[in-house]
Amino acid sequence: MEQTVDVIIVGGGVIGCSIAYHLSKRGIKVRLLERGRIASEASSAAAGMLAAQAEFIDSVPLFDWARQSRAMFPALTADLQAHSGMEIGLVQQGLLRVATSEEDVLRYHAQAELQRQSGESAQWLSAQEALALEGTLASDVYGALYLENDHQVVAPSLTLAYASAAAALGAEIREHSEVQELLREGGRITGVRMQDGIHRCQQVIIASSIWSQALLRTVGYDLPLYPVKGECIAVRTNKPLIRRTIYTDNCYLVPKANGELLIGATVTPHTMQRHVTVGGILALMGVAERLIPSIRGATWIRTWSGLRPQTPQGLPYIGNHPELAGLMIAAGHYRNGILLSPLTGSVMADLVEGIELAADLTAFQVPAMRWSKDQEMTGVGI
Ligand code: FAD
Ligand code: GLY
């Protein structure tokens, strides 16, 4: 039996759920199809940092997007609460990018200067000043860059709240619903095929992270994406060890709204293996202990891993497919999908409505790359 709707979204991670929420707010009839549970992949593994300044050193295209998206969180928190009744654990304490060498000090000073020129708050703190803010920091740190607006949320809660708010606004959210292939009629995508039959729509939006590539290949196009595994740890202490996120290149510690302290994350490209390794945990705990020595007394809670979706250019694909009408993509948000989710959802909704976009998409264009089964056999394009 055929089932029709305005827009089909494939993928119930933070990106698909944000798009569903933004479209539903505008009265557009949406069906979101998720093969597992909502937030079952990267969007439940994420640390939830809104690290627009800590993770983007200078004015790469994503820096402006990141700042614009970060600014949407206070209003979004209230709106999601109003529609879903759910809290997303927004903690507005900022972040300390801690220097552990002279080289870090030079780098972070330069970073602070560039960010101040962009109108952002970025304050250099001596070691003494950093210790005055976070008394459990190791006394031999070289100082810290205080980014008072890099806040954090609870990533799975955000994703579930988007989905729940979208449902309250009329979206159909279907879990355990895997899309097997896209339906193509000439130069147009007209729907998707699932086990229960064909679902037709005006617009298909692929928000399926690294699995977006396999879906595009069902209609003869490619979309280069690869996984970057990240492992994390959660511990608990009787009294919070820190109030602000502590961030270095190799490890970050994020004090969550529920009292847990999240320690992340490893970076292992090109693997689909999800197991958490002893080596990964030792590496993270080694740096965490050097930064906050008293973490030795914390109680172990759990470990997990997730697959970040990365692209060869290091920029997500956001927008219309250049050759297939009726098809849009939002995938490849790598380390910042939580942070970038509000703006991505809002701009995708602008595109569906055909109105002026809230942000520039030039840097995030979807490539027009053909794909054939022969390439798979010869290994070309893998
Ligand atoms: P996903 O969450 O992976 O969702 C894609 C969904 O598509 C999945 O649920 C999958 O089941 C579904 N799907 C796939 N194929 C199909 C199909 N054929 N049919 C139906 N459904 C399908 N970002 C931040 O902003 N801040 C952070 O602090 C942060 N920390 C991170 C820490 C770690 C350890 C990791 C791994 C990531 C972190 N990230 C962070 C990055 C962030 O998690 C990702 O960028 C984001 O979750 C990607 O969202 P997504 O919706 O594109 O993908
Ligand atoms: N943004 C943090 C991470 O991906 O680990």
PDB file of C-alpha atoms in Angstrom, residues 72-267:
ATOM      1  CA  MET A  72      19.709  29.772  19.269  1.00  0.00           C
ATOM      2  CA  PHE A  73      19.929  27.487  22.347  1.00  0.00           C
ATOM      3  CA  PRO A  74      18.334  29.622  25.103  1.00  0.00           C
ATOM      4  CA  ALA A  75      15.135  30.223  23.093  1.00  0.00           C
ATOM      5  CA  LEU A  76      15.205  26.632  21.784  1.00  0.00           C
ATOM      6  CA  THR A  77      15.411  25.248  25.339  1.00  0.00           C
ATOM      7  CA  ALA A  78      12.244  27.124  26.313  1.00  0.00           C
ATOM      8  CA  ASP A  79      10.390  26.216  23.118  1.00  0.00           C
ATOM      9  CA  LEU A  80      11.225  22.506  23.349  1.00  0.00           C
ATOM     10  CA  GLN A  81      10.144  22.534  26.988  1.00  0.00           C
ATOM     11  CA  ALA A  82       6.857  24.184  26.055  1.00  0.00           C
ATOM     12  CA  HIS A  83       6.076  21.662  23.286  1.00  0.00           C
ATOM     13  CA  SER A  84       7.525  18.453  24.761  1.00  0.00           C
ATOM     14  CA  GLY A  85       7.679  19.085  28.519  1.00  0.00           C
ATOM     15  CA  MET A  86      11.312  17.874  28.351  1.00  0.00           C
ATOM     16  CA  GLU A  87      14.471  19.475  29.729  1.00  0.00           C
ATOM     17  CA  ILE A  88      17.624  19.425  27.583  1.00  0.00           C
ATOM     18  CA  GLY A  89      20.075  20.023  30.456  1.00  0.00           C
ATOM     19  CA  LEU A  90      21.420  23.383  29.302  1.00  0.00           C
ATOM     20  CA  VAL A  91      24.305  24.355  31.621  1.00  0.00           C
ATOM     21  CA  GLN A  92      25.487  27.939  31.046  1.00  0.00           C
ATOM     22  CA  GLN A  93      28.867  27.955  32.789  1.00  0.00           C
ATOM     23  CA  GLY A  94      31.197  28.285  29.793  1.00  0.00           C
ATOM     24  CA  LEU A  95      34.414  26.393  29.055  1.00  0.00           C
ATOM     25  CA  LEU A  96      38.106  26.613  29.972  1.00  0.00           C
ATOM     26  CA  ARG A  97      40.514  25.644  27.183  1.00  0.00           C
ATOM     27  CA  VAL A  98      43.395  24.696  29.459  1.00  0.00           C
ATOM     28  CA  ALA A  99      47.007  25.201  28.314  1.00  0.00           C
ATOM     29  CA  THR A 100      49.404  22.398  29.259  1.00  0.00           C
ATOM     30  CA  SER A 101      52.509  23.777  27.453  1.00  0.00           C
ATOM     31  CA  GLU A 102      54.138  27.065  26.364  1.00  0.00           C
ATOM     32  CA  GLU A 103      53.071  26.225  22.813  1.00  0.00           C
ATOM     33  CA  ASP A 104      49.415  26.018  23.912  1.00  0.00           C
ATOM     34  CA  VAL A 105      49.741  29.457  25.535  1.00  0.00           C
ATOM     35  CA  LEU A 106      50.917  31.021  22.253  1.00  0.00           C
ATOM     36  CA  ARG A 107      48.220  29.227  20.228  1.00  0.00           C
ATOM     37  CA  TYR A 108      45.413  30.167  22.587  1.00  0.00           C
ATOM     38  CA  HIS A 109      46.505  33.823  22.752  1.00  0.00           C
ATOM     39  CA  ALA A 110      46.327  33.980  18.948  1.00  0.00           C
ATOM     40  CA  GLN A 111      42.959  32.204  18.991  1.00  0.00           C
ATOM     41  CA  ALA A 112      41.610  34.624  21.591  1.00  0.00           C
ATOM     42  CA  GLU A 113      42.719  37.621  19.528  1.00  0.00           C
ATOM     43  CA  LEU A 114      40.960  36.336  16.379  1.00  0.00           C
ATOM     44  CA  GLN A 115      37.795  35.525  18.286  1.00  0.00           C
ATOM     45  CA  ARG A 116      37.692  38.925  19.986  1.00  0.00           C
ATOM     46  CA  GLN A 117      37.996  40.504  16.531  1.00  0.00           C
ATOM     47  CA  SER A 118      34.841  38.525  15.617  1.00  0.00           C
ATOM     48  CA  GLY A 119      33.073  40.097  18.585  1.00  0.00           C
ATOM     49  CA  GLU A 120      33.295  37.047  20.878  1.00  0.00           C
ATOM     50  CA  SER A 121      34.322  36.934  24.518  1.00  0.00           C
ATOM     51  CA  ALA A 122      37.661  35.090  24.898  1.00  0.00           C
ATOM     52  CA  GLN A 123      39.585  35.902  28.051  1.00  0.00           C
ATOM     53  CA  TRP A 124      43.095  34.670  28.813  1.00  0.00           C
ATOM     54  CA  LEU A 125      43.532  33.555  32.451  1.00  0.00           C
ATOM     55  CA  SER A 126      46.883  32.995  34.186  1.00  0.00           C
ATOM     56  CA  ALA A 127      47.295  29.652  35.982  1.00  0.00           C
ATOM     57  CA  GLN A 128      46.449  31.400  39.255  1.00  0.00           C
ATOM     58  CA  GLU A 129      43.277  32.942  37.793  1.00  0.00           C
ATOM     59  CA  ALA A 130      42.214  29.611  36.269  1.00  0.00           C
ATOM     60  CA  LEU A 131      42.721  27.888  39.643  1.00  0.00           C
ATOM     61  CA  ALA A 132      40.630  30.589  41.315  1.00  0.00           C
ATOM     62  CA  LEU A 133      37.741  29.586  39.006  1.00  0.00           C
ATOM     63  CA  GLU A 134      38.262  25.812  39.166  1.00  0.00           C
ATOM     64  CA  GLY A 135      40.111  24.869  42.362  1.00  0.00           C
ATOM     65  CA  THR A 136      40.607  21.175  41.465  1.00  0.00           C
ATOM     66  CA  LEU A 137      42.710  21.954  38.349  1.00  0.00           C
ATOM     67  CA  ALA A 138      46.317  20.715  38.524  1.00  0.00           C
ATOM     68  CA  SER A 139      48.591  23.452  39.869  1.00  0.00           C
ATOM     69  CA  ASP A 140      51.110  23.035  36.995  1.00  0.00           C
ATOM     70  CA  VAL A 141      48.756  24.117  34.166  1.00  0.00           C
ATOM     71  CA  TYR A 142      50.016  27.064  32.094  1.00  0.00           C
ATOM     72  CA  GLY A 143      46.762  29.051  32.202  1.00  0.00           C
ATOM     73  CA  ALA A 144      43.492  28.827  30.312  1.00  0.00           C
ATOM     74  CA  LEU A 145      41.376  30.513  27.694  1.00  0.00           C
ATOM     75  CA  TYR A 146      37.997  31.260  29.269  1.00  0.00           C
ATOM     76  CA  LEU A 147      35.197  30.976  26.690  1.00  0.00           C
ATOM     77  CA  GLU A 148      32.243  32.054  28.784  1.00  0.00           C
ATOM     78  CA  ASN A 149      29.630  31.380  26.081  1.00  0.00           C
ATOM     79  CA  ASP A 150      30.618  27.823  25.107  1.00  0.00           C
ATOM     80  CA  HIS A 151      27.866  26.112  27.126  1.00  0.00           C
ATOM     81  CA  GLN A 152      26.558  22.507  27.014  1.00  0.00           C
ATOM     82  CA  VAL A 153      23.401  20.387  26.883  1.00  0.00           C
ATOM     83  CA  VAL A 154      22.569  16.686  27.354  1.00  0.00           C
ATOM     84  CA  ALA A 155      22.783  15.368  23.777  1.00  0.00           C
ATOM     85  CA  PRO A 156      20.295  12.443  23.945  1.00  0.00           C
ATOM     86  CA  SER A 157      17.789  14.639  25.817  1.00  0.00           C
ATOM     87  CA  LEU A 158      18.063  17.317  23.118  1.00  0.00           C
ATOM     88  CA  THR A 159      17.454  14.763  20.357  1.00  0.00           C
ATOM     89  CA  LEU A 160      14.483  13.180  22.147  1.00  0.00           C
ATOM     90  CA  ALA A 161      13.036  16.620  22.919  1.00  0.00           C
ATOM     91  CA  TYR A 162      13.222  17.625  19.234  1.00  0.00           C
ATOM     92  CA  ALA A 163      11.398  14.386  18.283  1.00  0.00           C
ATOM     93  CA  SER A 164       8.806  14.723  21.023  1.00  0.00           C
ATOM     94  CA  ALA A 165       8.132  18.406  20.215  1.00  0.00           C
ATOM     95  CA  ALA A 166       7.870  17.552  16.498  1.00  0.00           C
ATOM     96  CA  ALA A 167       5.327  14.815  17.330  1.00  0.00           C
ATOM     97  CA  ALA A 168       3.348  17.238  19.506  1.00  0.00           C
ATOM     98  CA  LEU A 169       3.282  19.621  16.529  1.00  0.00           C
ATOM     99  CA  GLY A 170       1.913  16.930  14.202  1.00  0.00           C
ATOM    100  CA  ALA A 171       4.954  15.015  12.874  1.00  0.00           C
ATOM    101  CA  GLU A 172       4.771  11.241  12.505  1.00  0.00           C
ATOM    102  CA  ILE A 173       7.833   9.691  14.134  1.00  0.00           C
ATOM    103  CA  ARG A 174       8.332   6.029  13.195  1.00  0.00           C
ATOM    104  CA  GLU A 175      11.012   3.997  14.963  1.00  0.00           C
ATOM    105  CA  HIS A 176      12.221   0.565  13.772  1.00  0.00           C
ATOM    106  CA  SER A 177      11.515   1.731  10.210  1.00  0.00           C
ATOM    107  CA  GLU A 178      14.456   1.251   7.880  1.00  0.00           C
ATOM    108  CA  VAL A 179      14.498   2.903   4.460  1.00  0.00           C
ATOM    109  CA  GLN A 180      15.788   0.358   1.949  1.00  0.00           C
ATOM    110  CA  GLU A 181      16.077   2.573  -1.108  1.00  0.00           C
ATOM    111  CA  LEU A 182      15.124   5.903  -2.648  1.00  0.00           C
ATOM    112  CA  LEU A 183      12.525   5.955  -5.432  1.00  0.00           C
ATOM    113  CA  ARG A 184      13.643   7.729  -8.599  1.00  0.00           C
ATOM    114  CA  GLU A 185      11.489   8.734 -11.545  1.00  0.00           C
ATOM    115  CA  GLY A 186      13.722  10.370 -14.171  1.00  0.00           C
ATOM    116  CA  GLY A 187      15.523  13.280 -12.499  1.00  0.00           C
ATOM    117  CA  ARG A 188      13.221  13.351  -9.441  1.00  0.00           C
ATOM    118  CA  ILE A 189      13.117  11.491  -6.128  1.00  0.00           C
ATOM    119  CA  THR A 190       9.496  10.691  -5.370  1.00  0.00           C
ATOM    120  CA  GLY A 191       9.680   8.738  -2.128  1.00  0.00           C
ATOM    121  CA  VAL A 192      11.294   5.778  -0.393  1.00  0.00           C
ATOM    122  CA  ARG A 193      10.863   2.021  -0.292  1.00  0.00           C
ATOM    123  CA  MET A 194      10.545   0.252   3.039  1.00  0.00           C
ATOM    124  CA  GLN A 195       9.653  -3.271   4.074  1.00  0.00           C
ATOM    125  CA  ASP A 196       5.987  -2.249   4.512  1.00  0.00           C
ATOM    126  CA  GLY A 197       5.821  -0.764   1.003  1.00  0.00           C
ATOM    127  CA  ILE A 198       6.286   2.527  -0.812  1.00  0.00           C
ATOM    128  CA  HIS A 199       6.077   5.931   0.895  1.00  0.00           C
ATOM    129  CA  ARG A 200       5.633   8.856  -1.525  1.00  0.00           C
ATOM    130  CA  CYS A 201       6.258  12.518  -0.769  1.00  0.00           C
ATOM    131  CA  GLN A 202       7.137  15.899  -2.322  1.00  0.00           C
ATOM    132  CA  GLN A 203      10.559  15.993  -0.665  1.00  0.00           C
ATOM    133  CA  VAL A 204      12.929  13.397   0.815  1.00  0.00           C
ATOM    134  CA  ILE A 205      15.529  14.629   3.319  1.00  0.00           C
ATOM    135  CA  ILE A 206      18.441  12.303   4.018  1.00  0.00           C
ATOM    136  CA  ALA A 207      19.795  12.853   7.543  1.00  0.00           C
ATOM    137  CA  SER A 208      21.304   9.415   7.995  1.00  0.00           C
ATOM    138  CA  SER A 209      24.885  10.319   8.960  1.00  0.00           C
ATOM    139  CA  ILE A 210      27.480   7.973   7.353  1.00  0.00           C
ATOM    140  CA  TRP A 211      24.679   5.687   6.138  1.00  0.00           C
ATOM    141  CA  SER A 212      23.476   8.479   3.807  1.00  0.00           C
ATOM    142  CA  GLN A 213      26.053   7.279   1.276  1.00  0.00           C
ATOM    143  CA  ALA A 214      24.420   3.845   0.927  1.00  0.00           C
ATOM    144  CA  LEU A 215      21.013   5.459   0.320  1.00  0.00           C
ATOM    145  CA  LEU A 216      22.352   7.813  -2.374  1.00  0.00           C
ATOM    146  CA  ARG A 217      23.972   4.843  -4.113  1.00  0.00           C
ATOM    147  CA  THR A 218      20.548   3.183  -4.547  1.00  0.00           C
ATOM    148  CA  VAL A 219      19.801   5.906  -7.142  1.00  0.00           C
ATOM    149  CA  GLY A 220      23.220   6.058  -8.796  1.00  0.00           C
ATOM    150  CA  TYR A 221      24.864   8.903  -6.858  1.00  0.00           C
ATOM    151  CA  ASP A 222      27.657   8.997  -4.313  1.00  0.00           C
ATOM    152  CA  LEU A 223      28.169  11.011  -1.121  1.00  0.00           C
ATOM    153  CA  PRO A 224      31.632  10.593   0.431  1.00  0.00           C
ATOM    154  CA  LEU A 225      31.404  10.153   4.210  1.00  0.00           C
ATOM    155  CA  TYR A 226      33.392   8.130   6.734  1.00  0.00           C
ATOM    156  CA  PRO A 227      33.076   7.240  10.431  1.00  0.00           C
ATOM    157  CA  VAL A 228      35.330   8.599  13.175  1.00  0.00           C
ATOM    158  CA  LYS A 229      34.844   6.593  16.341  1.00  0.00           C
ATOM    159  CA  GLY A 230      34.844   8.371  19.721  1.00  0.00           C
ATOM    160  CA  GLU A 231      34.951   6.672  23.138  1.00  0.00           C
ATOM    161  CA  CYS A 232      33.700   8.281  26.367  1.00  0.00           C
ATOM    162  CA  ILE A 233      33.526   7.635  30.117  1.00  0.00           C
ATOM    163  CA  ALA A 234      31.090   8.814  32.807  1.00  0.00           C
ATOM    164  CA  VAL A 235      32.056   9.035  36.511  1.00  0.00           C
ATOM    165  CA  ARG A 236      30.371  10.500  39.577  1.00  0.00           C
ATOM    166  CA  THR A 237      31.626  12.230  42.729  1.00  0.00           C
ATOM    167  CA  ASN A 238      29.836  13.236  45.953  1.00  0.00           C
ATOM    168  CA  LYS A 239      30.643  16.898  45.332  1.00  0.00           C
ATOM    169  CA  PRO A 240      31.100  18.272  41.767  1.00  0.00           C
ATOM    170  CA  LEU A 241      34.820  18.482  40.901  1.00  0.00           C
ATOM    171  CA  ILE A 242      34.322  21.272  38.327  1.00  0.00           C
ATOM    172  CA  ARG A 243      31.580  23.705  37.282  1.00  0.00           C
ATOM    173  CA  ARG A 244      32.847  24.583  33.802  1.00  0.00           C
ATOM    174  CA  THR A 245      33.838  22.291  30.924  1.00  0.00           C
ATOM    175  CA  ILE A 246      37.599  21.652  30.942  1.00  0.00           C
ATOM    176  CA  TYR A 247      38.889  21.247  27.365  1.00  0.00           C
ATOM    177  CA  THR A 248      42.270  20.263  25.890  1.00  0.00           C
ATOM    178  CA  ASP A 249      43.232  18.845  22.493  1.00  0.00           C
ATOM    179  CA  ASN A 250      43.268  15.232  23.746  1.00  0.00           C
ATOM    180  CA  CYS A 251      40.583  15.164  26.401  1.00  0.00           C
ATOM    181  CA  TYR A 252      37.638  17.132  27.761  1.00  0.00           C
ATOM    182  CA  LEU A 253      35.678  16.893  31.012  1.00  0.00           C
ATOM    183  CA  VAL A 254      32.049  18.021  30.970  1.00  0.00           C
ATOM    184  CA  PRO A 255      30.086  18.352  34.263  1.00  0.00           C
ATOM    185  CA  LYS A 256      26.549  17.348  33.249  1.00  0.00           C
ATOM    186  CA  ALA A 257      23.298  18.718  34.657  1.00  0.00           C
ATOM    187  CA  ASN A 258      22.518  15.339  36.307  1.00  0.00           C
ATOM    188  CA  GLY A 259      25.740  15.370  38.378  1.00  0.00           C
ATOM    189  CA  GLU A 260      27.739  12.991  36.159  1.00  0.00           C
ATOM    190  CA  LEU A 261      31.166  13.989  34.899  1.00  0.00           C
ATOM    191  CA  LEU A 262      31.646  13.026  31.242  1.00  0.00           C
ATOM    192  CA  ILE A 263      35.198  12.398  30.007  1.00  0.00           C
ATOM    193  CA  GLY A 264      35.812  12.257  26.245  1.00  0.00           C
ATOM    194  CA  ALA A 265      36.746  11.448  23.639  1.00  0.00           C
ATOM    195  CA  THR A 266      39.044   9.352  21.480  1.00  0.00           C
ATOM    196  CA  VAL A 267      39.296   9.986  17.722  1.00  0.00           C
TER     197      VAL A 267
END
